[in-house]
Each structure stands twice: as structure tokens, then as C-alpha cells.
Amino acid sequence: MENCLFCQIVAGEIPSQKVYEDDFVYAFQDIRPQAPIHILIIPKRHISSAQSVTDSDTAILGHLHAVIPQIAANAGIAETGYRVVTNVGRHGQQTVPHLHYHVLGGRQLGWPPG
Ligand code: 5GP
Ligand code: ZN
């Protein structure tokens, strides 16, 4: 999708620090990490947010979830644990309108979020 930041990252038009890629999914370091490990995992196909997910997305999102354990293991946080979160819309403080899952770890995280 034109002018979508994360679509441009997938296309290589904007540089990113890749940690994982396959035909359907791309994962990269967050530019402003909120924890020692802060990775963003996105579907390559543009989906605006979790609010836009439909049945046609179930295969790709199931696959995205299935690669999280490998990404977490490679990042060294599989044993200590981590958080997977997706922000939706204004109250969710979503700032990039391309569905993305934050993977946060490497320190004790607080709960609930503010
Ligand atoms: P959101 O606030 O939408 O849940 O998360 C968007 C995330 O994208 C933020 O954590 C922000 O730091 C990250 N981000 C924004 N612009 C860029 C960028 O150009 N490159 C990378 N790697 N991350 C970005
Ligand atoms: Zn996009």
C-alpha cells in the first residue's frame, strides 16, 4: 500500500534491522525500543489493524503466530518470557496503521499497562 510506512519497510524502500523474513511475514527491530528486546512482527500484506482482520487473514495470522517462538528463541527470551501485543486505534495508541505485533522482553515487564 502506497505511503504506508511498514509496507515501505517490507519493500526495502525504508531501511530496517531485519530479524526474520519469509514469504508472508517480516520482523524487525523497533526503532524506539521500550525494552531490551523490542521486535515488530508484521504480515507483508497490508492489514490496517486487528480491527480489520477477517477470515481471509486467518492463515497468514496463524502463520505469524507460529513463527513467534522461533523469533523469541533467536532473541534469547524464550525461557524468561515476553509479551506479544498489538495496539488498535486511538485509545490503543496505534501510531502506524499496518497491523503489527510488538514482541517485548529482556526485562521484567509491568502489568497492567497504563
Ligand atoms: P504502535 O504505536 O503503532 O503500536 O507501534 C508502532 C511502532 O513502530 C513504535 O513502537 C515505533 O517505535 C515503531 N516505528 C515507527 N517508525 C518506525 C520506523 O521507521 N522503523 C522502525 N523500525 N520502527 C518504527
Ligand atoms: Zn502497510
mmCIF file with all atom_site columns, C-alpha atoms and ligand atoms in Angstrom:
data_model
loop_
_atom_site.group_PDB
_atom_site.id
_atom_site.type_symbol
_atom_site.label_atom_id
_atom_site.label_alt_id
_atom_site.label_comp_id
_atom_site.label_asym_id
_atom_site.label_entity_id
_atom_site.label_seq_id
_atom_site.pdbx_PDB_ins_code
_atom_site.Cartn_x
_atom_site.Cartn_y
_atom_site.Cartn_z
_atom_site.occupancy
_atom_site.B_iso_or_equiv
_atom_site.pdbx_formal_charge
_atom_site.auth_seq_id
_atom_site.auth_comp_id
_atom_site.auth_asym_id
_atom_site.auth_atom_id
_atom_site.pdbx_PDB_model_num
ATOM   1   C  CA  . MET A 1 1   ? 0.000   0.000   0.000  1.00 0.00 ? 1   MET A CA  1
ATOM   2   C  CA  . GLU A 1 2   ? 1.413   3.367   -1.036 1.00 0.00 ? 2   GLU A CA  1
ATOM   3   C  CA  . ASN A 1 3   ? 2.572   5.693   1.719  1.00 0.00 ? 3   ASN A CA  1
ATOM   4   C  CA  . CYS A 1 4   ? 2.299   3.003   4.376  1.00 0.00 ? 4   CYS A CA  1
ATOM   5   C  CA  . LEU A 1 5   ? 5.479   3.072   6.458  1.00 0.00 ? 5   LEU A CA  1
ATOM   6   C  CA  . PHE A 1 6   ? 5.548   -0.652  7.156  1.00 0.00 ? 6   PHE A CA  1
ATOM   7   C  CA  . CYS A 1 7   ? 4.693   -1.582  3.549  1.00 0.00 ? 7   CYS A CA  1
ATOM   8   C  CA  . GLN A 1 8   ? 7.682   0.561   2.555  1.00 0.00 ? 8   GLN A CA  1
ATOM   9   C  CA  . ILE A 1 9   ? 9.840   -1.280  5.097  1.00 0.00 ? 9   ILE A CA  1
ATOM   10  C  CA  . VAL A 1 10  ? 8.696   -4.636  3.682  1.00 0.00 ? 10  VAL A CA  1
ATOM   11  C  CA  . ALA A 1 11  ? 9.540   -3.380  0.177  1.00 0.00 ? 11  ALA A CA  1
ATOM   12  C  CA  . GLY A 1 12  ? 13.012  -2.320  1.346  1.00 0.00 ? 12  GLY A CA  1
ATOM   13  C  CA  . GLU A 1 13  ? 12.292  1.308   0.479  1.00 0.00 ? 13  GLU A CA  1
ATOM   14  C  CA  . ILE A 1 14  ? 12.918  2.281   4.102  1.00 0.00 ? 14  ILE A CA  1
ATOM   15  C  CA  . PRO A 1 15  ? 15.779  0.537   5.906  1.00 0.00 ? 15  PRO A CA  1
ATOM   16  C  CA  . SER A 1 16  ? 15.130  -1.686  8.900  1.00 0.00 ? 16  SER A CA  1
ATOM   17  C  CA  . GLN A 1 17  ? 17.032  -4.145  11.054 1.00 0.00 ? 17  GLN A CA  1
ATOM   18  C  CA  . LYS A 1 18  ? 15.520  -7.435  9.951  1.00 0.00 ? 18  LYS A CA  1
ATOM   19  C  CA  . VAL A 1 19  ? 15.352  -10.303 12.404 1.00 0.00 ? 19  VAL A CA  1
ATOM   20  C  CA  . TYR A 1 20  ? 13.139  -12.699 10.414 1.00 0.00 ? 20  TYR A CA  1
ATOM   21  C  CA  . GLU A 1 21  ? 11.530  -12.920 6.984  1.00 0.00 ? 21  GLU A CA  1
ATOM   22  C  CA  . ASP A 1 22  ? 9.569   -15.418 4.950  1.00 0.00 ? 22  ASP A CA  1
ATOM   23  C  CA  . ASP A 1 23  ? 7.025   -15.168 2.143  1.00 0.00 ? 23  ASP A CA  1
ATOM   24  C  CA  . PHE A 1 24  ? 4.270   -13.869 4.410  1.00 0.00 ? 24  PHE A CA  1
ATOM   25  C  CA  . VAL A 1 25  ? 5.846   -12.288 7.473  1.00 0.00 ? 25  VAL A CA  1
ATOM   26  C  CA  . TYR A 1 26  ? 8.554   -9.733  8.221  1.00 0.00 ? 26  TYR A CA  1
ATOM   27  C  CA  . ALA A 1 27  ? 10.074  -8.971  11.629 1.00 0.00 ? 27  ALA A CA  1
ATOM   28  C  CA  . PHE A 1 28  ? 12.441  -6.148  12.522 1.00 0.00 ? 28  PHE A CA  1
ATOM   29  C  CA  . GLN A 1 29  ? 13.831  -4.162  15.441 1.00 0.00 ? 29  GLN A CA  1
ATOM   30  C  CA  . ASP A 1 30  ? 11.647  -1.364  16.745 1.00 0.00 ? 30  ASP A CA  1
ATOM   31  C  CA  . ILE A 1 31  ? 13.363  1.976   16.132 1.00 0.00 ? 31  ILE A CA  1
ATOM   32  C  CA  . ARG A 1 32  ? 12.497  3.196   19.667 1.00 0.00 ? 32  ARG A CA  1
ATOM   33  C  CA  . PRO A 1 33  ? 12.802  0.080   21.829 1.00 0.00 ? 33  PRO A CA  1
ATOM   34  C  CA  . GLN A 1 34  ? 10.739  0.034   25.028 1.00 0.00 ? 34  GLN A CA  1
ATOM   35  C  CA  . ALA A 1 35  ? 12.579  -2.999  26.419 1.00 0.00 ? 35  ALA A CA  1
ATOM   36  C  CA  . PRO A 1 36  ? 15.965  -4.669  25.831 1.00 0.00 ? 36  PRO A CA  1
ATOM   37  C  CA  . ILE A 1 37  ? 14.217  -6.795  23.193 1.00 0.00 ? 37  ILE A CA  1
ATOM   38  C  CA  . HIS A 1 38  ? 11.586  -4.997  21.137 1.00 0.00 ? 38  HIS A CA  1
ATOM   39  C  CA  . ILE A 1 39  ? 10.745  -6.606  17.819 1.00 0.00 ? 39  ILE A CA  1
ATOM   40  C  CA  . LEU A 1 40  ? 7.865   -5.815  15.481 1.00 0.00 ? 40  LEU A CA  1
ATOM   41  C  CA  . ILE A 1 41  ? 6.287   -8.673  13.517 1.00 0.00 ? 41  ILE A CA  1
ATOM   42  C  CA  . ILE A 1 42  ? 4.057   -7.783  10.598 1.00 0.00 ? 42  ILE A CA  1
ATOM   43  C  CA  . PRO A 1 43  ? 2.189   -9.509  7.802  1.00 0.00 ? 43  PRO A CA  1
ATOM   44  C  CA  . LYS A 1 44  ? 3.749   -8.491  4.480  1.00 0.00 ? 44  LYS A CA  1
ATOM   45  C  CA  . ARG A 1 45  ? 0.278   -7.962  3.084  1.00 0.00 ? 45  ARG A CA  1
ATOM   46  C  CA  . HIS A 1 46  ? -1.249  -4.695  4.252  1.00 0.00 ? 46  HIS A CA  1
ATOM   47  C  CA  . ILE A 1 47  ? -3.827  -5.080  7.003  1.00 0.00 ? 47  ILE A CA  1
ATOM   48  C  CA  . SER A 1 48  ? -4.648  -1.838  8.804  1.00 0.00 ? 48  SER A CA  1
ATOM   49  C  CA  . SER A 1 49  ? -5.089  -3.164  12.326 1.00 0.00 ? 49  SER A CA  1
ATOM   50  C  CA  . ALA A 1 50  ? -6.525  -6.037  14.348 1.00 0.00 ? 50  ALA A CA  1
ATOM   51  C  CA  . GLN A 1 51  ? -9.877  -4.336  13.819 1.00 0.00 ? 51  GLN A CA  1
ATOM   52  C  CA  . SER A 1 52  ? -9.548  -5.008  10.064 1.00 0.00 ? 52  SER A CA  1
ATOM   53  C  CA  . VAL A 1 53  ? -8.849  -8.724  10.354 1.00 0.00 ? 53  VAL A CA  1
ATOM   54  C  CA  . THR A 1 54  ? -11.240 -11.030 8.505  1.00 0.00 ? 54  THR A CA  1
ATOM   55  C  CA  . ASP A 1 55  ? -11.492 -14.755 7.841  1.00 0.00 ? 55  ASP A CA  1
ATOM   56  C  CA  . SER A 1 56  ? -9.330  -14.252 4.749  1.00 0.00 ? 56  SER A CA  1
ATOM   57  C  CA  . ASP A 1 57  ? -6.429  -13.372 7.074  1.00 0.00 ? 57  ASP A CA  1
ATOM   58  C  CA  . THR A 1 58  ? -6.582  -16.423 9.333  1.00 0.00 ? 58  THR A CA  1
ATOM   59  C  CA  . ALA A 1 59  ? -3.906  -18.429 7.514  1.00 0.00 ? 59  ALA A CA  1
ATOM   60  C  CA  . ILE A 1 60  ? -1.363  -15.630 7.452  1.00 0.00 ? 60  ILE A CA  1
ATOM   61  C  CA  . LEU A 1 61  ? -2.003  -14.608 11.051 1.00 0.00 ? 61  LEU A CA  1
ATOM   62  C  CA  . GLY A 1 62  ? -1.905  -18.193 12.245 1.00 0.00 ? 62  GLY A CA  1
ATOM   63  C  CA  . HIS A 1 63  ? 1.425   -18.482 10.486 1.00 0.00 ? 63  HIS A CA  1
ATOM   64  C  CA  . LEU A 1 64  ? 2.624   -15.221 12.048 1.00 0.00 ? 64  LEU A CA  1
ATOM   65  C  CA  . HIS A 1 65  ? 1.870   -16.628 15.493 1.00 0.00 ? 65  HIS A CA  1
ATOM   66  C  CA  . ALA A 1 66  ? 3.650   -19.838 14.633 1.00 0.00 ? 66  ALA A CA  1
ATOM   67  C  CA  . VAL A 1 67  ? 6.931   -18.044 13.896 1.00 0.00 ? 67  VAL A CA  1
ATOM   68  C  CA  . ILE A 1 68  ? 6.922   -16.051 17.157 1.00 0.00 ? 68  ILE A CA  1
ATOM   69  C  CA  . PRO A 1 69  ? 8.525   -18.892 19.174 1.00 0.00 ? 69  PRO A CA  1
ATOM   70  C  CA  . GLN A 1 70  ? 11.444  -19.043 16.742 1.00 0.00 ? 70  GLN A CA  1
ATOM   71  C  CA  . ILE A 1 71  ? 11.887  -15.271 16.777 1.00 0.00 ? 71  ILE A CA  1
ATOM   72  C  CA  . ALA A 1 72  ? 11.756  -15.232 20.593 1.00 0.00 ? 72  ALA A CA  1
ATOM   73  C  CA  . ALA A 1 73  ? 14.238  -18.098 20.825 1.00 0.00 ? 73  ALA A CA  1
ATOM   74  C  CA  . ASN A 1 74  ? 16.641  -16.346 18.461 1.00 0.00 ? 74  ASN A CA  1
ATOM   75  C  CA  . ALA A 1 75  ? 16.321  -13.178 20.574 1.00 0.00 ? 75  ALA A CA  1
ATOM   76  C  CA  . GLY A 1 76  ? 17.146  -15.164 23.723 1.00 0.00 ? 76  GLY A CA  1
ATOM   77  C  CA  . ILE A 1 77  ? 13.857  -14.515 25.531 1.00 0.00 ? 77  ILE A CA  1
ATOM   78  C  CA  . ALA A 1 78  ? 12.036  -17.821 25.061 1.00 0.00 ? 78  ALA A CA  1
ATOM   79  C  CA  . GLU A 1 79  ? 12.972  -19.079 28.520 1.00 0.00 ? 79  GLU A CA  1
ATOM   80  C  CA  . THR A 1 80  ? 12.490  -15.869 30.519 1.00 0.00 ? 80  THR A CA  1
ATOM   81  C  CA  . GLY A 1 81  ? 9.265   -14.918 28.745 1.00 0.00 ? 81  GLY A CA  1
ATOM   82  C  CA  . TYR A 1 82  ? 7.996   -11.945 26.853 1.00 0.00 ? 82  TYR A CA  1
ATOM   83  C  CA  . ARG A 1 83  ? 4.888   -10.053 25.823 1.00 0.00 ? 83  ARG A CA  1
ATOM   84  C  CA  . VAL A 1 84  ? 3.115   -10.004 22.457 1.00 0.00 ? 84  VAL A CA  1
ATOM   85  C  CA  . VAL A 1 85  ? 0.825   -7.038  21.999 1.00 0.00 ? 85  VAL A CA  1
ATOM   86  C  CA  . THR A 1 86  ? -0.939  -5.217  19.194 1.00 0.00 ? 86  THR A CA  1
ATOM   87  C  CA  . ASN A 1 87  ? -2.291  -1.699  19.657 1.00 0.00 ? 87  ASN A CA  1
ATOM   88  C  CA  . VAL A 1 88  ? -5.546  -0.783  17.940 1.00 0.00 ? 88  VAL A CA  1
ATOM   89  C  CA  . GLY A 1 89  ? -6.737  2.701   17.060 1.00 0.00 ? 89  GLY A CA  1
ATOM   90  C  CA  . ARG A 1 90  ? -6.624  5.880   19.091 1.00 0.00 ? 90  ARG A CA  1
ATOM   91  C  CA  . HIS A 1 91  ? -7.259  4.567   22.580 1.00 0.00 ? 91  HIS A CA  1
ATOM   92  C  CA  . GLY A 1 92  ? -4.912  1.668   21.901 1.00 0.00 ? 92  GLY A CA  1
ATOM   93  C  CA  . GLN A 1 93  ? -2.246  4.209   20.878 1.00 0.00 ? 93  GLN A CA  1
ATOM   94  C  CA  . GLN A 1 94  ? -1.679  2.639   17.479 1.00 0.00 ? 94  GLN A CA  1
ATOM   95  C  CA  . THR A 1 95  ? 0.577   5.025   15.571 1.00 0.00 ? 95  THR A CA  1
ATOM   96  C  CA  . VAL A 1 96  ? 1.312   3.010   12.421 1.00 0.00 ? 96  VAL A CA  1
ATOM   97  C  CA  . PRO A 1 97  ? -1.801  1.815   10.548 1.00 0.00 ? 97  PRO A CA  1
ATOM   98  C  CA  . HIS A 1 98  ? -0.332  -1.508  9.380  1.00 0.00 ? 98  HIS A CA  1
ATOM   99  C  CA  . LEU A 1 99  ? -1.053  -4.434  11.695 1.00 0.00 ? 99  LEU A CA  1
ATOM   100 C  CA  . HIS A 1 100 ? 1.988   -5.180  13.850 1.00 0.00 ? 100 HIS A CA  1
ATOM   101 C  CA  . TYR A 1 101 ? 2.709   -7.266  16.904 1.00 0.00 ? 101 TYR A CA  1
ATOM   102 C  CA  . HIS A 1 102 ? 5.194   -5.959  19.424 1.00 0.00 ? 102 HIS A CA  1
ATOM   103 C  CA  . VAL A 1 103 ? 7.381   -8.637  20.998 1.00 0.00 ? 103 VAL A CA  1
ATOM   104 C  CA  . LEU A 1 104 ? 8.830   -7.183  24.198 1.00 0.00 ? 104 LEU A CA  1
ATOM   105 C  CA  . GLY A 1 105 ? 11.196  -8.861  26.609 1.00 0.00 ? 105 GLY A CA  1
ATOM   106 C  CA  . GLY A 1 106 ? 14.611  -8.958  28.189 1.00 0.00 ? 106 GLY A CA  1
ATOM   107 C  CA  . ARG A 1 107 ? 13.419  -7.456  31.484 1.00 0.00 ? 107 ARG A CA  1
ATOM   108 C  CA  . GLN A 1 108 ? 10.560  -7.883  33.935 1.00 0.00 ? 108 GLN A CA  1
ATOM   109 C  CA  . LEU A 1 109 ? 7.530   -6.186  32.353 1.00 0.00 ? 109 LEU A CA  1
ATOM   110 C  CA  . GLY A 1 110 ? 4.785   -4.480  34.323 1.00 0.00 ? 110 GLY A CA  1
ATOM   111 C  CA  . TRP A 1 111 ? 1.083   -5.273  34.132 1.00 0.00 ? 111 TRP A CA  1
ATOM   112 C  CA  . PRO A 1 112 ? -1.445  -3.831  33.639 1.00 0.00 ? 112 PRO A CA  1
ATOM   113 C  CA  . PRO A 1 113 ? -0.216  -1.256  31.123 1.00 0.00 ? 113 PRO A CA  1
ATOM   114 C  CA  . GLY A 1 114 ? -1.043  2.385   31.808 1.00 0.00 ? 114 GLY A CA  1
HETATM 115 P  P1  . 5GP B 2 .   ? 2.262   1.413   17.584 1.00 0.00 ? 1   5GP B P1  1
HETATM 116 O  O1  . 5GP B 2 .   ? 2.434   2.667   18.406 1.00 0.00 ? 1   5GP B O1  1
HETATM 117 O  O2  . 5GP B 2 .   ? 1.541   1.700   16.296 1.00 0.00 ? 1   5GP B O2  1
HETATM 118 O  O3  . 5GP B 2 .   ? 1.687   0.274   18.345 1.00 0.00 ? 1   5GP B O3  1
HETATM 119 O  O4  . 5GP B 2 .   ? 3.731   0.938   17.223 1.00 0.00 ? 1   5GP B O4  1
HETATM 120 C  C1  . 5GP B 2 .   ? 4.471   1.469   16.177 1.00 0.00 ? 1   5GP B C1  1
HETATM 121 C  C2  . 5GP B 2 .   ? 5.909   1.163   16.479 1.00 0.00 ? 1   5GP B C2  1
HETATM 122 O  O5  . 5GP B 2 .   ? 6.655   1.392   15.304 1.00 0.00 ? 1   5GP B O5  1
HETATM 123 C  C3  . 5GP B 2 .   ? 6.521   2.040   17.568 1.00 0.00 ? 1   5GP B C3  1
HETATM 124 O  O6  . 5GP B 2 .   ? 6.997   1.214   18.626 1.00 0.00 ? 1   5GP B O6  1
HETATM 125 C  C4  . 5GP B 2 .   ? 7.632   2.794   16.852 1.00 0.00 ? 1   5GP B C4  1
HETATM 126 O  O7  . 5GP B 2 .   ? 8.785   2.968   17.646 1.00 0.00 ? 1   5GP B O7  1
HETATM 127 C  C5  . 5GP B 2 .   ? 7.890   1.917   15.648 1.00 0.00 ? 1   5GP B C5  1
HETATM 128 N  N1  . 5GP B 2 .   ? 8.359   2.649   14.479 1.00 0.00 ? 1   5GP B N1  1
HETATM 129 C  C6  . 5GP B 2 .   ? 7.848   3.804   13.985 1.00 0.00 ? 1   5GP B C6  1
HETATM 130 N  N2  . 5GP B 2 .   ? 8.513   4.171   12.874 1.00 0.00 ? 1   5GP B N2  1
HETATM 131 C  C7  . 5GP B 2 .   ? 9.467   3.214   12.669 1.00 0.00 ? 1   5GP B C7  1
HETATM 132 C  C8  . 5GP B 2 .   ? 10.474  3.041   11.679 1.00 0.00 ? 1   5GP B C8  1
HETATM 133 O  O8  . 5GP B 2 .   ? 10.645  3.825   10.740 1.00 0.00 ? 1   5GP B O8  1
HETATM 134 N  N3  . 5GP B 2 .   ? 11.281  1.947   11.801 1.00 0.00 ? 1   5GP B N3  1
HETATM 135 C  C9  . 5GP B 2 .   ? 11.140  1.049   12.826 1.00 0.00 ? 1   5GP B C9  1
HETATM 136 N  N4  . 5GP B 2 .   ? 11.985  0.014   12.844 1.00 0.00 ? 1   5GP B N4  1
HETATM 137 N  N5  . 5GP B 2 .   ? 10.189  1.183   13.766 1.00 0.00 ? 1   5GP B N5  1
HETATM 138 C  C10 . 5GP B 2 .   ? 9.372   2.244   13.690 1.00 0.00 ? 1   5GP B C10 1
HETATM 139 ZN ZN  . ZN  B 3 .   ? 1.032   -1.333  5.020  1.00 0.00 ? 2   ZN  B ZN  1
#
